[in-house]
Coordinates of C-alpha atoms and ligand atoms in Angstrom, one line a residue:
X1 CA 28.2 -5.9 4.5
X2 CA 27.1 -2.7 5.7
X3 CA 24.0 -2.1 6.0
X4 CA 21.5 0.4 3.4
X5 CA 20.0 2.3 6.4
X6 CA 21.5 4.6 9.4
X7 CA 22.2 3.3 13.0
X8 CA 19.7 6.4 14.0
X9 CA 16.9 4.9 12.0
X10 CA 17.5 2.0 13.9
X11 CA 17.6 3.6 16.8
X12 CA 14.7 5.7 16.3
X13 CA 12.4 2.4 15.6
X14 CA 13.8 0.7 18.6
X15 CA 12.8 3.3 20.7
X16 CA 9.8 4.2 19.3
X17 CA 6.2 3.9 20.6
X18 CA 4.6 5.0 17.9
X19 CA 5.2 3.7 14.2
X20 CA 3.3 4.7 10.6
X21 CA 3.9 3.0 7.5
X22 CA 2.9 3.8 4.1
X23 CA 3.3 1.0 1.2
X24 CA 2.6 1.3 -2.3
X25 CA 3.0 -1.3 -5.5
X26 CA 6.6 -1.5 -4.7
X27 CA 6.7 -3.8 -1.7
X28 CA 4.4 -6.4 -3.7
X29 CA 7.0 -6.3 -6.9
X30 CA 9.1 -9.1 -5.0
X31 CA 5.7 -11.2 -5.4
X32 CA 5.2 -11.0 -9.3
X33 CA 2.5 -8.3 -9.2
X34 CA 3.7 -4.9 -11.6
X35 CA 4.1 -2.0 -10.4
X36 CA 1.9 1.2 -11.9
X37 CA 4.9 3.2 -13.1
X38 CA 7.9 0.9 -13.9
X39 CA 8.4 -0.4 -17.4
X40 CA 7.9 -4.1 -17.9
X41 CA 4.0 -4.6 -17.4
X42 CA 1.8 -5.8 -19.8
X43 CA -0.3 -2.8 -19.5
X44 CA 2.6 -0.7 -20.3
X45 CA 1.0 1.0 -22.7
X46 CA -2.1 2.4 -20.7
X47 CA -0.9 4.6 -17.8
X48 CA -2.8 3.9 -14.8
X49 CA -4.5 7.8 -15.0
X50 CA -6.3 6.6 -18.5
X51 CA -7.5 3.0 -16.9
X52 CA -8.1 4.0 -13.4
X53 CA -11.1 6.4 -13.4
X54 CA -14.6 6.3 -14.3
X55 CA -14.7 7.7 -17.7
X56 CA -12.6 4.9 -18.7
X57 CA -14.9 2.3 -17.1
X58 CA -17.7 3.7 -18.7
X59 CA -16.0 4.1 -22.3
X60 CA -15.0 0.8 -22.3
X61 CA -16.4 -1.5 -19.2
X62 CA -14.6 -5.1 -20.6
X63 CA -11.5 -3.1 -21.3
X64 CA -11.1 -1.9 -17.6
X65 CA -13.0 -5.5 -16.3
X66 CA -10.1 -7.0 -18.0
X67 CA -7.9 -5.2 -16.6
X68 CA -8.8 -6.3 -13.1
X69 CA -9.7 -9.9 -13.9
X70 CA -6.0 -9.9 -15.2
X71 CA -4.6 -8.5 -12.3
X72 CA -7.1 -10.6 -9.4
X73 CA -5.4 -13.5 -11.1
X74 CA -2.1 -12.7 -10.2
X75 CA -3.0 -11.7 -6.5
X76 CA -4.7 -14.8 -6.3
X77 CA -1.4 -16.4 -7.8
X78 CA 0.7 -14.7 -5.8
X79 CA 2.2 -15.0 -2.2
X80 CA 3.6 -12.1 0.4
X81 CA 7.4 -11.8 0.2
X82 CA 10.1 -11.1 2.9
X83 CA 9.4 -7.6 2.9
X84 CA 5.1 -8.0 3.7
X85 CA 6.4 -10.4 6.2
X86 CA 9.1 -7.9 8.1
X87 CA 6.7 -5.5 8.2
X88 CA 3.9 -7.7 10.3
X89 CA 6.9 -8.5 12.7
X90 CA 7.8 -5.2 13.2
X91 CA 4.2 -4.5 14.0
X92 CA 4.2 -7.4 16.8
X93 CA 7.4 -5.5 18.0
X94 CA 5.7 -1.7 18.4
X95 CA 3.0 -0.6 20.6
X96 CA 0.9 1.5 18.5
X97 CA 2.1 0.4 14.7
X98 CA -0.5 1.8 11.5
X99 CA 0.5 0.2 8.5
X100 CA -1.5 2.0 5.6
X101 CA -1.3 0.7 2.3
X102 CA -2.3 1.9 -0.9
X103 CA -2.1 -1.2 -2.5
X104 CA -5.1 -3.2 -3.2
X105 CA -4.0 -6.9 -3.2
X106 CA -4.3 -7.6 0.4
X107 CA -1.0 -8.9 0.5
X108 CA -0.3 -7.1 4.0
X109 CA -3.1 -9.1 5.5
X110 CA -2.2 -12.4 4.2
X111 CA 1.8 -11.8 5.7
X112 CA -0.1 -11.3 9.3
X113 CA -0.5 -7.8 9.1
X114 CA -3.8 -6.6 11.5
X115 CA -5.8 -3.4 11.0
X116 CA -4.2 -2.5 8.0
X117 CA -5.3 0.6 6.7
X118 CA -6.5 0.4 3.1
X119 CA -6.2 3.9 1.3
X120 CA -7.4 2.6 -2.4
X121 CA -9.6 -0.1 -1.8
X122 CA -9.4 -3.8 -2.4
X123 CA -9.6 -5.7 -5.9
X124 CA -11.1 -9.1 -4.0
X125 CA -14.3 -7.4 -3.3
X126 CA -16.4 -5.7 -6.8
X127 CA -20.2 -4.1 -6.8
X128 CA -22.8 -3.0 -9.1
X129 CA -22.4 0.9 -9.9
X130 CA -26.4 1.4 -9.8
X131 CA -27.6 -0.6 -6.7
X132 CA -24.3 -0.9 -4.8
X133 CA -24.9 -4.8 -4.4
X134 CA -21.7 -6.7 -3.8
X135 CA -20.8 -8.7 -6.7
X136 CA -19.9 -12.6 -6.5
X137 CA -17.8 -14.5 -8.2
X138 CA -20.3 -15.9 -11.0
X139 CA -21.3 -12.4 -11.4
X140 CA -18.1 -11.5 -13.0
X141 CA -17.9 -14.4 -14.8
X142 CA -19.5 -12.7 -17.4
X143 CA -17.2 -11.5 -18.8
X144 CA -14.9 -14.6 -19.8
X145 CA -18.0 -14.6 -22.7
X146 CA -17.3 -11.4 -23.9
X147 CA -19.7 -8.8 -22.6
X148 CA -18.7 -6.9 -19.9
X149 CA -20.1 -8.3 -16.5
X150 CA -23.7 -6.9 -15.2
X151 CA -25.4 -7.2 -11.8
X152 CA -28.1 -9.7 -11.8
X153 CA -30.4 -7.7 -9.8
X154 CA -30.5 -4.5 -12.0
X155 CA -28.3 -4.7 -14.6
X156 CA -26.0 -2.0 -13.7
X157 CA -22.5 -2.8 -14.7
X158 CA -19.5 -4.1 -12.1
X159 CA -17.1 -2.1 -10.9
X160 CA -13.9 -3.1 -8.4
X161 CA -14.0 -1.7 -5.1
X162 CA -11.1 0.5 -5.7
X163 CA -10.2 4.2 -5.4
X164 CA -10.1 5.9 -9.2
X165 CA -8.8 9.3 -9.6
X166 CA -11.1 12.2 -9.6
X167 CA -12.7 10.0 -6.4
X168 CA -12.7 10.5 -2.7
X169 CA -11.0 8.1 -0.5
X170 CA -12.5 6.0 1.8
X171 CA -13.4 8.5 4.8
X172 CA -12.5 6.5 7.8
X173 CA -9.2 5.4 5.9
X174 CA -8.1 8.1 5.5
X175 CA -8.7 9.7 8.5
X176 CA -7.2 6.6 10.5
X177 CA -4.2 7.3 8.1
X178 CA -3.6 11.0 9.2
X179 CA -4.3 10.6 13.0
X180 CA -1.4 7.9 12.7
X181 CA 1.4 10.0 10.6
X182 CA 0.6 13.2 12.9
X183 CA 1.2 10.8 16.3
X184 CA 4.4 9.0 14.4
X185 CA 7.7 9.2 16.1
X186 CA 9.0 7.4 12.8
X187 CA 7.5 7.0 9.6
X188 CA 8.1 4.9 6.7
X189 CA 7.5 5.2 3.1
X190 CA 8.0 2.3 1.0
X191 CA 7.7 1.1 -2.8
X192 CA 5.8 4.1 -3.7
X193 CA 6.5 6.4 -6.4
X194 CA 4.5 9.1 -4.2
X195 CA 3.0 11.2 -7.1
X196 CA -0.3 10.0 -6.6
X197 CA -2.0 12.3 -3.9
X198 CA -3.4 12.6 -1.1
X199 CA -1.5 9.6 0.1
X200 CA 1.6 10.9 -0.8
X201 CA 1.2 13.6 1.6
X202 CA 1.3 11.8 4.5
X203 CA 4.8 11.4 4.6
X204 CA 5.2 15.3 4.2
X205 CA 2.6 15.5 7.3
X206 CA 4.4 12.9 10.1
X207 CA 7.2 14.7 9.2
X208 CA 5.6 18.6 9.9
X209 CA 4.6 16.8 12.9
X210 CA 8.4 15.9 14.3
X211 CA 8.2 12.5 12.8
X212 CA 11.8 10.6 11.4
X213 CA 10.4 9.9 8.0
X214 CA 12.6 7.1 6.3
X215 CA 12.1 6.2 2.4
X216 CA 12.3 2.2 1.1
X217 CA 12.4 2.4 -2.4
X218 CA 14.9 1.1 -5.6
X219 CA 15.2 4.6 -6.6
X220 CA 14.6 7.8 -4.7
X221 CA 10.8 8.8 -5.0
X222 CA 9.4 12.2 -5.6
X223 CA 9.4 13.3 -2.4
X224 CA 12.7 11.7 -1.5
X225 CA 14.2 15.4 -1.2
X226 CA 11.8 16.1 2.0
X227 CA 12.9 13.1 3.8
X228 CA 15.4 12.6 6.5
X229 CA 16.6 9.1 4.8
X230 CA 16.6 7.8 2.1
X231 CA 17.2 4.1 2.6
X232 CA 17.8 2.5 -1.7
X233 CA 17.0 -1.0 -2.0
X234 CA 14.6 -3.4 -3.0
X235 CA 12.0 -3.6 0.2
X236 CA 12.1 -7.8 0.2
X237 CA 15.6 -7.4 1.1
X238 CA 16.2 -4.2 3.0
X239 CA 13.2 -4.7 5.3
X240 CA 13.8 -8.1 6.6
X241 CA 17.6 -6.8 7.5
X242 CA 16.2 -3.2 9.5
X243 CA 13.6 -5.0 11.0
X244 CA 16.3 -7.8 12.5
X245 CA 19.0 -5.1 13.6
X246 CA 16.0 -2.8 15.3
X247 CA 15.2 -6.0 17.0
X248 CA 19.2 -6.1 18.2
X249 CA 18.8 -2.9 19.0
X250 CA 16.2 -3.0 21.3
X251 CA 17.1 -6.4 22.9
X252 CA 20.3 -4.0 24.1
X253 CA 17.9 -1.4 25.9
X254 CA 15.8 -4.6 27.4
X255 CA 16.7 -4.3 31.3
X256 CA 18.0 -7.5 32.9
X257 CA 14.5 -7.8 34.2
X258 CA 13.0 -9.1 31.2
X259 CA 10.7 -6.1 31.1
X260 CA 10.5 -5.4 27.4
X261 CA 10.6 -1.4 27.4
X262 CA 6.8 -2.1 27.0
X263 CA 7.3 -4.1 23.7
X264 CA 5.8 -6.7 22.5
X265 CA 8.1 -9.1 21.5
X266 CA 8.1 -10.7 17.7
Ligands
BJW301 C1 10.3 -0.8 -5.3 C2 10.5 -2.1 -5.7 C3 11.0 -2.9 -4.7 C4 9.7 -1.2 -7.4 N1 11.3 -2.4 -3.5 N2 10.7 -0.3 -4.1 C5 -2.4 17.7 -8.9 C6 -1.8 17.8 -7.7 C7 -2.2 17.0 -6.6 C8 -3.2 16.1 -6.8 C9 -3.8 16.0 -8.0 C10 -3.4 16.8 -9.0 N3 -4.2 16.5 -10.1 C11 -5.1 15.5 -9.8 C12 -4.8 15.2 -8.5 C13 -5.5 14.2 -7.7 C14 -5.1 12.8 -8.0 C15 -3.6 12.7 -8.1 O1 -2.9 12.6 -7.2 N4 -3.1 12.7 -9.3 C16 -1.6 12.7 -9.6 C17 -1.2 11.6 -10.5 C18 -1.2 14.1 -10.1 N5 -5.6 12.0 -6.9 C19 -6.8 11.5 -6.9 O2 -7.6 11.7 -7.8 C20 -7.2 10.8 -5.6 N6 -8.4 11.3 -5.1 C21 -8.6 12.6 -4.7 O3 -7.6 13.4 -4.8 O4 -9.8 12.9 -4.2 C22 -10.1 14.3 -4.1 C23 -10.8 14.7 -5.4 C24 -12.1 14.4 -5.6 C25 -12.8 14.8 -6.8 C26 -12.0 15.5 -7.7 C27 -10.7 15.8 -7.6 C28 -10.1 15.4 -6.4 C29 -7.5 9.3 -5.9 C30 -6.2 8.6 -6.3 C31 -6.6 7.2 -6.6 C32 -5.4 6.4 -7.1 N7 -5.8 5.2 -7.6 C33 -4.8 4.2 -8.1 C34 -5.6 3.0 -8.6 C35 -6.2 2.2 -7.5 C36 -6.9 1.0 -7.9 C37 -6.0 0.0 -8.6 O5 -5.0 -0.5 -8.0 O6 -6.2 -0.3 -9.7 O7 -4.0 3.8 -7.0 S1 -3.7 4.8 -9.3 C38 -2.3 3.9 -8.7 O8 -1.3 4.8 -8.2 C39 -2.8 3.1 -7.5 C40 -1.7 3.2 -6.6 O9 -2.1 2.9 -5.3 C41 -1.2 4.6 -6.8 C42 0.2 4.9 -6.3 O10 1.1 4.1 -7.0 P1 2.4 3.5 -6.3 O11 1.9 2.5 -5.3 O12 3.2 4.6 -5.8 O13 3.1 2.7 -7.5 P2 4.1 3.2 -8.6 O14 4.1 2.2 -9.7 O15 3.8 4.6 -9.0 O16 5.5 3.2 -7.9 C43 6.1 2.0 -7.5 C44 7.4 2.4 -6.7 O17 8.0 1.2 -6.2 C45 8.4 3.1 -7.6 O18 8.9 4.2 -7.0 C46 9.6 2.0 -7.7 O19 10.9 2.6 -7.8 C47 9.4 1.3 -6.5 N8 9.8 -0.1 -6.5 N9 10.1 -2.3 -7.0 C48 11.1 -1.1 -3.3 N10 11.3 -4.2 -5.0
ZN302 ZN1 -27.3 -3.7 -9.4

């Protein structure tokens, strides 16, 4: 069958040093957790910009608890899929590999992905919004009684440790993220819908800088028209496929030596 993706994409990620990778809810759909923006989820009916910011929490804390509980469940439920797994071997097969995620299940991590760069946060870890304490598990329990949970130092009410809109990303993570899209030689987006900013400029950046910028998605994403590929398919299945012909490819550059080209082998 031929492939979804070009022979230069593969050729470009066999040669190159240099990798960045940007994931959104897309590459964790193949593992039961719902995307933001695709119909289907039972919080269809709130659009992530009307639960995912402060005034919201503060309107109506169990409401947006709820929503979080709900959704820790199904992480905790869940397990990577083909496509979180292809990614941490193409890492072990690239020098200097970045993959940034906005996604805040920690699905990347559990597949063997290292030094992950999280742009949003994470939903394991929750802290009080008055004294900053980190939250435990009982602490939230609260809320399976109906009230919204509180910190039991100061009362202050729990948030998740995620990025809302109207709020700054994480500093470091985001710098991190643009130091690796500007030194990219090839960059790929996947599973993201790339409307939510300033993520979705990072694709836009590695590409400025000379990167080959590649898109994984089921359908072509906002910025598919400023791309140099766009590869459609669903990421468990596309992935695992580039990331076995790139290691073909490369085994045809390895000298008879054995010297890998400087790879690290998966
Ligand atoms: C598959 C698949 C399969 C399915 N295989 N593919 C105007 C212009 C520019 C910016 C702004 C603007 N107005 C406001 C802003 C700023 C705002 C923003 O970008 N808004 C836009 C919506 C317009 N951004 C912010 O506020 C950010 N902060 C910021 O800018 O700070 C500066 C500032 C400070 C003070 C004041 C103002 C500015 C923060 C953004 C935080 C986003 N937070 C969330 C929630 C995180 C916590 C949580 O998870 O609950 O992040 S919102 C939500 O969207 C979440 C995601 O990470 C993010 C992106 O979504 P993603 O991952 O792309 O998912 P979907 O569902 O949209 O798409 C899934 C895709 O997968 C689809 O394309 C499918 O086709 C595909 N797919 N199955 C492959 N199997
Ligand atoms: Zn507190």
């Amino acid at each position: 069958m031929t492939p979804p993706f070009s022979d230069i994409l593969v050729r470009r990620l066999a040669r190159a040093r240099r990798v960045a990778v940007l994931t959104g809810a897309g590459i964790s759909a193949e593992s039961g957790i719902a995307t933001f923006r695709d119909p289907g989820g039972i919080w269809e009916k709130f659009s992530p910009e009307e639960l995912a910011n402060v005034r919201a929490f503060l309107r109506n804390p169990e409401l947006v608890q709820g929503w979080y509980a709900h959704r820790r469940r199904l992480v905790e439920q869940a397990v990577p899929n083909p496509g979180h797994e292809a990614l941490a071997a193409l890492e072990r097969m690239v020098p200097d590999f970045t993959l940034i995620t906005q996604n805040v299940d920690g699905l990347h991590q559990r597949a063997g992905s290292r030094g992950v760069v999280e742009l949003h946060g994470n939903l394991t870890r929750s802290y009080c919004i008055d004294c900053r304490r980190l939250a435990t598990a009982e602490d939230l329990d609260a809320l399976a009684e109906g009230v919204p949970a509180r910190c039991p130092d100061c009362g202050g009410l729990i948030r998740p440790d995620v990025v809302w809109f109207g709020e700054y990303l994480p500093v470091a993570a985001f710098e991190a993220a643009e130091a690796a899209a500007r030194r990219a030689e090839v960059f790929l987006s996947i599973g993201t819908s790339a409307v939510v900013y300033p993520a979705a400029g990072l694709p836009l950046l590695a590409r400025e800088h000379g990167a080959y910028v590649a898109e994984v998605n089921l359908t072509p994403s906002a910025i598919a028209g400023y791309v140099d590929e766009v590869v459609e398919g669903a990421a468990g299945a596309v992935l695992p496929r580039l990331v076995q012909a790139v290691r073909a490819a490369s085994r045809e550059t390895t000298p008879a030596s054995g010297v890998q080209n400087g790879r690290k082998e998966a």
